Amino acid sequence: MTTDSAFENGTARSRRSRWILLGSLIGLLGLIAIGVGVGVGVGVTRHNSNKSANTSSGASNGNGAASNSSASGDPVQSNPNDPSTFAKDPNLHQSFYALAYTPAGSQLPTCNNSLEDVIKDIQVMSQLTTTIRLYGADCNQSALVLEAIKQTKVNMGVYLGNYPTPDDPTAYTRQRDLIKDAIQTYGTDHILGVTVGNEFMLNYLNANGATDPNSAVGDTGAAILIADINDTRSALQGMNLDKTLPVGNSDAGSYFNTKVLEASDYGMANVHPWFANVTVQTAAGWTAEFFDETNVQPAAKLPNKPKMYIAETGWPTFSSDAGNANNGASDASEANLQVFLDTFVCQANKNGTGYFFFEFKDEPWKDVQFGGVEGWWGLFHSNRTLKRVTIPDCII
Ligand SMILES: *[C@@H]1O[C@H](CO)[C@@H](O)[C@H](O)[C@H]1NC(C)=O
Ligand SMILES: *[C@@H]1O[C@H](CO)[C@@H](O)[C@H](O)[C@H]1NC(C)=O
Ligand SMILES: *[C@@H]1O[C@H](CO)[C@@H](O)[C@H](O)[C@H]1NC(C)=O
Ligand SMILES: *[C@@H]1O[C@H](CO)[C@@H](O)[C@H](O)[C@H]1NC(C)=O
Ligand SMILES: *[C@@H]1O[C@H](CO)[C@@H](O)[C@H](O)[C@H]1NC(C)=O
Ligand SMILES: *[C@@H]1O[C@H](CO)[C@@H](O)[C@H](O)[C@H]1NC(C)=O
Ligand SMILES: *[C@@H]1O[C@H](CO)[C@@H](O)[C@H](O)[C@H]1NC(C)=O
Ligand SMILES: *[C@@H]1O[C@H](CO)[C@@H](O)[C@H](O)[C@H]1NC(C)=O
């Protein structure tokens, strides 16, 4: 899943985390459709394509209710048939380097995502960032996101994701083919890279009773992943694209295998102060230091110097059980998400750190499946209303 500790040390919490991972593999029979994202958006210029959009209160939100976007969660369109005419919410600012995103309903076998829903997500996210990452490609999510970017005409780049599972080789090829289809249809203009693997090494090591990503067991898992990364690279090369798309990988911060990084153009590391049990007051500094020491410095020593990004960092606002409502140092709460936003976002921008804030909105399916804090990391509730937080206002 996505909210794992940046490291794993055999403690109760990490055992739980392991259970989550195994439970997810077994429970979903390798059919999980979430993906992993990687990379940082460069070369995407900012522009406002909706300057003339209508913000008058009382406009219809499409459900017949009179409201502003901040009240209903859904942006108001001055032309209901033109998703590019959505009104901007003055409470939102394009201050985030990037956001982690999974369209609702993108898990097999249910697969009930919808273009309409993704369009609304893109309308809101485009007011926070110009860059997003997906975790997987099942349920047509790459095409839905690219179609939504097209219809909303927003300035948005996306790292597509392929979420392979160690025990089911068809998961990789199925998603690769969906990604190829989406690229064929939409071109590469809004694609920043293709991320192959989400916590693949973490899952592989846990499933095989090992912890060191560079052990013999780690190298065995890495070979599977590297074959997929290489295959994606050749598939893209075979398409005669008008630009070369970087191919990368994403994993928990301390689970990168060196050979995997050597085969990747970029690496995306989950770095979670919550799971490291640090206080929210020290969370931003801890995140910066952990990422630099564990990911940035080691990657810089490799011959290919893969660019490193924080794939996920954030703070949960709620736990579905009392036992996980506090990480031993601070609570899961909106007040503490605010502290993390205020101490991390603009500071990381200033430092030039590429990060994907975790995450856009709450994910009810994760709460159903995993409980605890898993479903409650959104800046927004699942209905796209902003939580009780103030979005930082600074430049990237
Ligand atoms: C975090 O705290 C929990 C609960 O006390 C503990 O089980 C776990 O080992 C701690 N995790 C780390 C990474 O220190
Ligand atoms: C704003 O909405 C009003 C009323 O629906 C409409 O007359 C006007 O043309 C809209 N303005 C823009 C810029 O879309
Ligand atoms: C919309 O926002 C404006 C300005 O913040 C506010 O005055 C108005 O009451 C809001 N309307 C609704 C329906 O929430
Ligand atoms: C959105 O969801 C939140 C959290 O469940 C809820 O408090 C709020 O009333 C909802 N807003 C709308 C407009 O449905
Ligand atoms: C998809 O279906 C599940 C199960 O019926 C439901 O809980 C969920 O709300 C649906 N999601 C969407 C995005 O429609
Ligand atoms: C995937 O999404 C695109 C964009 O909405 C749509 O045109 C296409 O028909 C979808 N494909 C499938 C198989 O659902
Ligand atoms: C992956 O590609 C690299 C570079 O072309 C090559 O050295 C390596 O042997 C390949 N590995 C696998 C497992 O295909
Ligand atoms: C930014 O850089 C400073 C100086 O190295 C460091 O102390 C701080 O933790 C960093 N913060 C973030 C959020 O990257």
Coordinates of C-alpha atoms and ligand atoms in Angstrom, one line a residue:
M1 CA 0.0 0.0 0.0
T2 CA 1.1 3.5 0.1
T3 CA 1.5 4.6 3.7
D4 CA 4.2 2.3 4.8
S5 CA 7.0 3.3 7.1
A6 CA 10.0 4.6 5.4
F7 CA 11.8 1.8 7.3
E8 CA 10.8 -1.4 8.8
N9 CA 12.3 -2.7 12.1
G10 CA 10.3 -5.7 13.2
T11 CA 8.3 -3.8 15.8
A12 CA 4.5 -4.0 16.4
R13 CA 3.8 -1.2 14.1
S14 CA 5.9 -2.5 11.4
R15 CA 4.4 -5.9 11.8
R16 CA 1.0 -4.4 11.3
S17 CA 2.3 -2.6 8.3
R18 CA 3.6 -6.0 7.0
W19 CA 0.2 -7.5 7.6
I20 CA -1.3 -4.7 5.6
L21 CA 0.9 -5.5 2.7
L22 CA 0.4 -9.2 2.9
G23 CA -3.3 -8.8 3.4
S24 CA -3.5 -6.6 0.4
L25 CA -1.6 -9.0 -1.7
I26 CA -3.6 -12.0 -0.6
G27 CA -6.9 -10.2 -0.3
L28 CA -6.8 -8.7 -3.7
L29 CA -5.1 -11.6 -5.3
G30 CA -2.7 -9.4 -7.0
L31 CA -5.4 -7.4 -8.6
I32 CA -4.8 -4.2 -6.9
A33 CA -5.0 -1.4 -9.4
I34 CA -3.5 1.4 -7.5
G35 CA -0.2 2.5 -8.9
V36 CA 3.0 4.1 -8.0
G37 CA 4.2 7.4 -9.2
V38 CA 7.6 8.8 -9.6
G39 CA 9.3 11.8 -10.6
V40 CA 9.1 15.5 -10.5
G41 CA 7.6 17.7 -13.1
V42 CA 10.0 19.8 -14.9
G43 CA 9.4 21.6 -18.1
V44 CA 5.7 22.1 -17.3
T45 CA 5.0 25.8 -17.5
R46 CA 2.3 27.5 -15.5
H47 CA -0.6 29.3 -17.0
N48 CA -4.1 29.9 -16.1
S49 CA -6.4 28.7 -18.7
N50 CA -9.5 29.7 -16.9
K51 CA -9.0 33.3 -16.0
S52 CA -12.4 34.2 -17.2
A53 CA -14.2 31.4 -15.4
N54 CA -17.2 32.4 -13.5
T55 CA -17.0 32.5 -9.7
S56 CA -20.4 34.0 -9.0
S57 CA -22.0 32.4 -6.1
G58 CA -25.3 30.7 -6.9
A59 CA -24.1 29.0 -10.0
S60 CA -25.1 25.4 -10.3
N61 CA -22.6 22.7 -9.3
G62 CA -24.2 20.2 -11.6
N63 CA -26.3 18.6 -8.8
G64 CA -28.8 21.4 -8.7
A65 CA -27.3 22.8 -5.5
A66 CA -26.4 26.4 -5.4
S67 CA -22.9 26.7 -4.0
N68 CA -19.3 27.7 -4.4
S69 CA -16.6 25.1 -5.0
S70 CA -15.4 25.3 -1.4
A71 CA -18.9 24.6 -0.2
S72 CA -19.8 21.7 -2.4
G73 CA -16.3 20.4 -3.2
D74 CA -17.2 20.4 -6.9
P75 CA -16.1 23.3 -9.0
V76 CA -18.8 25.4 -10.7
Q77 CA -18.7 25.4 -14.5
S78 CA -20.0 28.5 -16.2
N79 CA -20.7 26.3 -19.1
P80 CA -21.9 22.9 -17.8
N81 CA -20.8 21.3 -21.1
D82 CA -17.3 22.7 -21.0
P83 CA -15.1 21.4 -18.1
S84 CA -12.5 24.1 -18.9
T85 CA -14.9 26.8 -17.7
F86 CA -14.6 25.9 -14.0
A87 CA -14.4 28.5 -11.3
K88 CA -11.3 28.9 -9.2
D89 CA -11.5 28.6 -5.5
P90 CA -9.7 31.5 -3.8
N91 CA -8.7 29.3 -0.9
L92 CA -6.5 27.1 -3.2
H93 CA -3.0 28.0 -4.3
Q94 CA -0.6 26.4 -6.7
S95 CA 2.0 25.9 -4.0
F96 CA 2.7 22.1 -4.2
Y97 CA 5.5 20.7 -6.1
A98 CA 3.2 17.7 -6.9
L99 CA 0.4 15.6 -5.5
A100 CA -0.1 11.8 -5.2
Y101 CA -3.4 10.8 -6.8
T102 CA -5.5 7.7 -7.3
P103 CA -8.9 8.2 -9.1
A104 CA -11.7 6.7 -6.9
G105 CA -12.9 3.3 -8.2
S106 CA -9.6 2.3 -9.8
Q107 CA -9.2 -1.0 -8.1
L108 CA -9.9 -4.3 -9.8
P109 CA -12.2 -6.1 -9.9
T110 CA -14.8 -3.4 -9.2
C111 CA -13.3 -0.8 -11.5
N112 CA -16.0 1.8 -11.2
N113 CA -14.1 5.0 -11.7
S114 CA -15.6 7.6 -14.0
L115 CA -14.4 10.4 -16.3
E116 CA -16.8 12.8 -14.7
D117 CA -15.3 12.2 -11.3
V118 CA -11.7 12.5 -12.6
I119 CA -12.5 15.8 -14.4
K120 CA -13.7 17.2 -11.1
D121 CA -10.5 16.0 -9.4
I122 CA -8.3 17.5 -12.1
Q123 CA -10.2 20.8 -11.8
V124 CA -9.4 21.0 -8.1
M125 CA -5.9 19.6 -8.2
S126 CA -4.9 22.0 -11.0
Q127 CA -5.4 24.8 -8.5
L128 CA -2.8 23.3 -6.2
T129 CA -0.1 22.0 -8.5
T130 CA 1.0 21.3 -12.1
T131 CA 2.2 17.8 -11.4
I132 CA 0.6 14.6 -10.3
R133 CA 1.5 10.9 -10.1
L134 CA -0.6 7.8 -10.6
Y135 CA 0.2 4.5 -8.9
G136 CA -1.2 2.1 -11.4
A137 CA -2.9 1.8 -14.8
D138 CA -5.7 -0.6 -14.2
C139 CA -9.3 0.4 -14.9
N140 CA -8.2 2.8 -17.7
Q141 CA -7.0 5.4 -15.2
S142 CA -4.2 6.7 -17.4
A143 CA -6.6 7.5 -20.2
L144 CA -9.2 9.0 -17.9
V145 CA -6.6 11.4 -16.4
L146 CA -5.2 12.4 -19.8
E147 CA -8.7 12.9 -21.2
A148 CA -9.6 15.0 -18.1
I149 CA -6.5 17.2 -18.6
K150 CA -7.5 17.6 -22.2
Q151 CA -11.1 18.6 -21.5
T152 CA -10.2 21.0 -18.6
K153 CA -7.3 22.5 -20.6
V154 CA -5.3 22.8 -17.4
N155 CA -1.5 22.9 -17.2
M156 CA -0.9 19.5 -15.7
G157 CA 1.8 16.9 -16.2
V158 CA 1.4 13.3 -15.0
Y159 CA 3.7 10.5 -14.1
L160 CA 1.8 7.4 -15.2
G161 CA 2.2 4.3 -13.0
N162 CA 2.4 0.6 -13.5
Y163 CA 1.9 -1.4 -10.3
P164 CA 3.3 -4.8 -10.8
T165 CA 2.9 -7.6 -8.2
P166 CA 5.7 -10.1 -7.6
D167 CA 3.3 -13.1 -7.9
D168 CA 1.4 -12.2 -11.0
P169 CA 3.3 -11.3 -14.1
T170 CA 0.1 -10.5 -16.0
A171 CA -0.4 -7.5 -13.8
Y172 CA 2.6 -5.8 -15.3
T173 CA 1.9 -6.6 -19.0
R174 CA -1.8 -5.7 -18.6
Q175 CA -0.9 -2.2 -17.3
R176 CA 1.9 -1.7 -19.7
D177 CA -0.5 -2.3 -22.6
L178 CA -3.1 0.2 -21.1
I179 CA -0.3 2.8 -20.7
K180 CA 0.7 2.2 -24.4
D181 CA -2.9 2.7 -25.5
A182 CA -3.2 5.9 -23.5
I183 CA 0.0 7.3 -25.0
Q184 CA -1.1 6.3 -28.5
T185 CA -4.4 8.2 -27.9
Y186 CA -3.2 11.3 -26.1
G187 CA 0.5 11.7 -27.0
T188 CA 3.2 12.6 -24.6
D189 CA 2.5 16.3 -24.1
H190 CA 1.1 15.8 -20.6
I191 CA 3.2 12.8 -19.6
L192 CA 6.3 13.4 -17.4
G193 CA 7.4 9.8 -17.0
V194 CA 6.3 6.2 -16.4
T195 CA 6.9 4.7 -13.0
V196 CA 7.2 1.0 -12.9
G197 CA 6.8 -0.6 -9.4
N198 CA 5.2 0.7 -6.2
E199 CA 6.8 -0.7 -3.0
F200 CA 7.6 -3.8 -5.1
M201 CA 10.8 -4.4 -3.1
L202 CA 9.1 -3.8 0.2
N203 CA 6.4 -6.3 -0.7
Y204 CA 8.9 -8.8 -2.1
L205 CA 11.1 -8.8 0.9
N206 CA 8.2 -9.0 3.4
A207 CA 6.8 -12.0 1.4
N208 CA 10.1 -13.7 1.6
G209 CA 11.0 -13.0 5.2
A210 CA 13.9 -10.6 4.4
T211 CA 14.5 -7.0 5.1
D212 CA 17.7 -5.9 3.2
P213 CA 16.9 -4.7 -0.3
N214 CA 20.5 -5.4 -1.4
S215 CA 20.6 -9.0 0.1
A216 CA 20.5 -12.1 -2.2
V217 CA 16.8 -12.2 -1.7
G218 CA 16.5 -8.6 -2.6
D219 CA 18.5 -9.0 -5.8
T220 CA 16.2 -11.9 -6.8
G221 CA 13.2 -9.6 -6.4
A222 CA 15.1 -6.7 -8.1
A223 CA 15.7 -8.9 -11.2
I224 CA 11.9 -9.2 -11.7
L225 CA 11.4 -5.5 -11.3
I226 CA 14.4 -4.6 -13.6
A227 CA 13.1 -6.8 -16.3
D228 CA 9.8 -4.9 -16.1
I229 CA 11.6 -1.5 -16.1
N230 CA 13.6 -2.5 -19.1
D231 CA 10.6 -3.8 -20.9
T232 CA 8.8 -0.5 -20.4
R233 CA 11.8 1.3 -21.7
S234 CA 11.8 -0.8 -24.9
A235 CA 8.1 -0.6 -25.3
L236 CA 8.3 3.2 -25.3
Q237 CA 11.3 3.2 -27.6
G238 CA 9.3 1.1 -30.0
M239 CA 6.6 3.7 -30.2
N240 CA 8.6 6.4 -31.9
L241 CA 7.4 9.1 -29.4
D242 CA 8.1 12.7 -30.0
K243 CA 9.9 12.9 -26.7
T244 CA 11.8 10.4 -24.6
L245 CA 9.8 9.6 -21.5
P246 CA 11.9 8.8 -18.3
V247 CA 11.2 5.4 -16.7
G248 CA 11.5 5.2 -13.0
N249 CA 10.6 3.3 -9.9
S250 CA 9.0 4.0 -6.5
D251 CA 9.4 2.3 -3.1
A252 CA 9.5 2.9 0.6
G253 CA 12.5 5.2 1.4
S254 CA 14.8 2.5 2.8
Y255 CA 13.8 -0.2 0.3
F256 CA 15.7 0.8 -2.8
N257 CA 17.8 -1.9 -4.4
T258 CA 20.9 -0.4 -5.9
K259 CA 20.6 -2.4 -9.2
V260 CA 17.0 -1.2 -9.6
L261 CA 18.1 2.4 -9.2
E262 CA 20.9 1.8 -11.7
A263 CA 18.2 0.7 -14.2
S264 CA 15.9 3.7 -13.4
D265 CA 16.0 7.3 -14.6
Y266 CA 14.4 8.4 -11.4
G267 CA 13.5 7.0 -8.0
M268 CA 10.5 8.0 -5.8
A269 CA 10.8 7.4 -2.1
N270 CA 8.0 7.2 0.4
V271 CA 9.2 9.2 3.4
H272 CA 6.6 9.2 6.2
P273 CA 7.3 11.0 9.5
W274 CA 4.0 9.6 10.9
F275 CA 5.3 6.0 10.6
A276 CA 8.7 7.1 12.0
N277 CA 6.9 8.1 15.2
V278 CA 8.3 11.6 15.2
T279 CA 6.4 14.6 16.5
V280 CA 4.6 16.7 14.0
Q281 CA 6.8 19.7 15.0
T282 CA 9.9 17.8 13.9
A283 CA 8.3 16.0 11.0
A284 CA 9.4 18.4 8.2
G285 CA 13.0 18.4 9.3
W286 CA 13.0 14.7 9.8
T287 CA 11.6 14.1 6.3
A288 CA 14.2 16.4 4.7
E289 CA 17.1 14.7 6.6
F290 CA 15.9 11.2 6.0
F291 CA 15.4 11.7 2.3
D292 CA 18.7 13.4 1.8
E293 CA 20.7 10.7 3.7
T294 CA 18.8 7.6 2.6
N295 CA 17.9 8.5 -1.0
V296 CA 19.5 11.6 -2.4
Q297 CA 23.1 11.0 -1.4
P298 CA 23.3 7.3 -2.2
A299 CA 21.6 7.9 -5.6
A300 CA 24.1 10.7 -6.5
K301 CA 27.0 8.1 -6.1
L302 CA 25.5 5.8 -8.8
P303 CA 26.9 6.0 -12.3
N304 CA 23.5 6.9 -13.8
K305 CA 22.7 9.4 -11.0
P306 CA 18.9 8.8 -10.9
K307 CA 16.9 11.9 -9.9
M308 CA 15.2 11.3 -6.6
Y309 CA 11.8 12.5 -5.5
I310 CA 9.8 12.1 -2.3
A311 CA 7.0 9.9 -3.7
E312 CA 4.8 10.4 -0.6
T313 CA 4.9 12.5 2.4
G314 CA 2.0 13.9 4.5
W315 CA 0.2 13.6 7.7
P316 CA -3.1 11.7 8.5
T317 CA -6.1 13.6 9.9
F318 CA -8.0 10.7 11.5
S319 CA -7.8 7.1 12.5
S320 CA -10.7 4.6 12.3
D321 CA -9.5 2.9 15.5
A322 CA -8.2 4.5 18.7
G323 CA -5.0 2.5 18.7
N324 CA -3.7 4.3 15.6
A325 CA -4.9 7.8 16.5
N326 CA -1.5 8.8 17.7
N327 CA 1.9 7.7 16.5
G328 CA 3.4 7.8 19.9
A329 CA 4.4 11.4 19.5
S330 CA 1.5 13.3 17.9
D331 CA -2.1 12.8 16.9
A332 CA -3.6 12.2 13.5
S333 CA -5.6 15.4 13.1
E334 CA -6.4 18.3 10.8
A335 CA -4.5 20.6 13.2
N336 CA -1.4 18.5 12.8
L337 CA -1.8 18.3 9.0
Q338 CA -1.8 22.1 9.1
V339 CA 1.5 22.1 11.1
F340 CA 3.1 19.8 8.5
L341 CA 1.8 21.9 5.6
D342 CA 3.1 25.0 7.3
T343 CA 6.5 23.6 8.0
F344 CA 7.1 21.4 5.0
V345 CA 5.6 22.7 1.7
C346 CA 7.1 26.2 1.2
Q347 CA 10.4 25.1 2.8
A348 CA 10.8 22.1 0.5
N349 CA 10.0 24.3 -2.5
K350 CA 12.7 26.7 -1.4
N351 CA 15.1 23.8 -1.0
G352 CA 14.4 22.6 -4.5
T353 CA 13.0 19.2 -3.2
G354 CA 10.8 17.3 -5.6
Y355 CA 7.9 15.8 -3.5
F356 CA 4.5 14.4 -4.1
F357 CA 2.3 15.5 -1.2
F358 CA 0.3 12.5 0.1
E359 CA -2.4 12.9 -0.9
F360 CA -5.1 14.8 -2.8
K361 CA -8.2 13.3 -1.1
D362 CA -9.2 10.6 1.3
E363 CA -9.6 7.1 0.0
P364 CA -12.6 5.3 1.5
W365 CA -11.7 2.0 -0.1
K366 CA -8.4 1.9 1.9
D367 CA -10.3 2.6 5.1
V368 CA -12.6 -0.3 4.4
Q369 CA -9.7 -2.6 3.5
F370 CA -7.0 -1.5 6.0
G371 CA -8.6 0.7 8.7
G372 CA -6.4 2.8 11.0
V373 CA -5.1 5.9 9.3
E374 CA -4.8 4.4 5.8
G375 CA -7.9 6.1 4.3
W376 CA -7.4 9.5 5.9
W377 CA -4.4 11.3 4.4
G378 CA -6.3 13.7 2.0
L379 CA -6.0 17.4 1.9
F380 CA -9.6 17.0 0.9
H381 CA -12.4 14.8 2.1
S382 CA -13.3 12.1 -0.5
N383 CA -16.1 14.4 -1.7
R384 CA -13.5 17.1 -2.6
T385 CA -14.4 19.5 0.2
L386 CA -11.2 21.0 1.7
K387 CA -10.5 19.8 5.2
R388 CA -10.1 22.4 7.9
V389 CA -6.7 23.5 6.7
T390 CA -5.3 26.6 5.1
I391 CA -3.4 25.9 1.9
P392 CA 0.1 27.4 2.0
D393 CA 0.6 30.3 -0.5
C394 CA 4.1 30.3 -2.0
I395 CA 5.8 29.6 -5.3
I396 CA 7.3 26.3 -6.3
Ligands
LIG1 C1 6.4 3.5 16.4 O1 5.7 3.2 17.6 C2 5.0 2.0 17.6 C3 4.1 1.9 18.8 O2 4.8 2.2 20.0 C4 6.1 0.9 17.7 O3 5.5 -0.3 17.7 C5 7.0 1.1 16.4 O4 8.1 0.2 16.5 C6 7.5 2.5 16.3 N1 8.1 2.6 14.9 C7 9.4 3.0 14.8 C8 9.8 3.1 13.4 O5 10.1 3.4 15.7
LIG2 C1 -20.9 34.0 -15.8 O1 -22.2 33.5 -15.5 C2 -23.2 34.3 -16.0 C3 -24.6 33.8 -15.5 O2 -24.7 32.4 -15.7 C4 -23.1 34.4 -17.5 O3 -24.0 35.3 -18.1 C5 -21.7 34.9 -17.9 O4 -21.5 34.9 -19.3 C6 -20.6 34.1 -17.2 N1 -19.3 34.7 -17.4 C7 -18.3 33.9 -17.9 C8 -17.0 34.7 -18.0 O5 -18.4 32.7 -18.2
LIG3 C1 -19.6 31.8 -2.1 O1 -18.5 32.6 -1.8 C2 -18.8 33.9 -1.5 C3 -17.4 34.6 -1.3 O2 -16.6 33.9 -0.3 C4 -19.7 34.0 -0.3 O3 -20.0 35.4 -0.1 C5 -21.0 33.3 -0.7 O4 -21.8 33.3 0.5 C6 -20.7 31.8 -1.1 N1 -21.9 31.2 -1.5 C7 -22.2 30.0 -1.1 C8 -23.5 29.4 -1.7 O5 -21.6 29.3 -0.4
LIG4 C1 -18.0 16.2 2.5 O1 -17.5 15.3 3.4 C2 -17.3 15.8 4.7 C3 -16.6 14.6 5.5 O2 -17.4 13.5 5.4 C4 -18.6 16.2 5.3 O3 -18.3 16.8 6.6 C5 -19.2 17.3 4.4 O4 -20.4 17.7 4.9 C6 -19.3 16.8 3.0 N1 -19.7 17.9 2.2 C7 -20.6 17.9 1.2 C8 -20.9 19.1 0.5 O5 -21.2 16.8 1.0
LIG5 C1 -17.4 1.6 -6.4 O1 -18.1 0.5 -5.9 C2 -17.9 0.3 -4.5 C3 -18.5 -1.0 -4.1 O2 -19.8 -1.1 -4.5 C4 -18.4 1.5 -3.7 O3 -18.2 1.3 -2.3 C5 -17.7 2.7 -4.2 O4 -18.3 3.8 -3.5 C6 -17.8 2.9 -5.7 N1 -16.9 3.9 -6.1 C7 -17.2 4.8 -7.0 C8 -16.1 5.8 -7.3 O5 -18.2 4.9 -7.6
LIG6 C1 -10.7 4.9 -21.5 O1 -11.0 6.2 -21.2 C2 -11.1 7.0 -22.4 C3 -11.2 8.5 -22.0 O2 -12.4 8.6 -21.3 C4 -12.2 6.5 -23.3 O3 -12.2 7.2 -24.5 C5 -12.0 5.0 -23.6 O4 -13.2 4.6 -24.2 C6 -11.9 4.3 -22.3 N1 -11.6 2.9 -22.6 C7 -12.1 1.9 -21.9 C8 -11.7 0.5 -22.3 O5 -13.0 2.1 -21.1
LIG7 C1 18.2 -4.1 -18.2 O1 18.8 -3.2 -19.1 C2 20.1 -2.9 -18.8 C3 20.6 -1.8 -19.7 O2 20.3 -2.1 -21.1 C4 20.9 -4.2 -19.0 O3 22.3 -3.9 -18.6 C5 20.4 -5.3 -18.0 O4 21.0 -6.5 -18.2 C6 18.9 -5.5 -18.3 N1 18.4 -6.3 -17.2 C7 17.4 -7.2 -17.3 C8 17.1 -8.0 -16.1 O5 16.8 -7.3 -18.3
LIG8 C1 15.3 22.8 3.8 O1 16.7 22.9 3.9 C2 17.2 23.3 5.2 C3 18.7 23.5 5.1 O2 19.3 22.4 4.7 C4 16.8 22.1 6.2 O3 17.2 22.4 7.5 C5 15.4 21.9 6.2 O4 15.0 20.8 7.0 C6 14.9 21.7 4.8 N1 13.4 21.6 4.8 C7 12.7 20.9 3.9 C8 11.2 20.9 4.2 O5 13.1 20.4 2.9

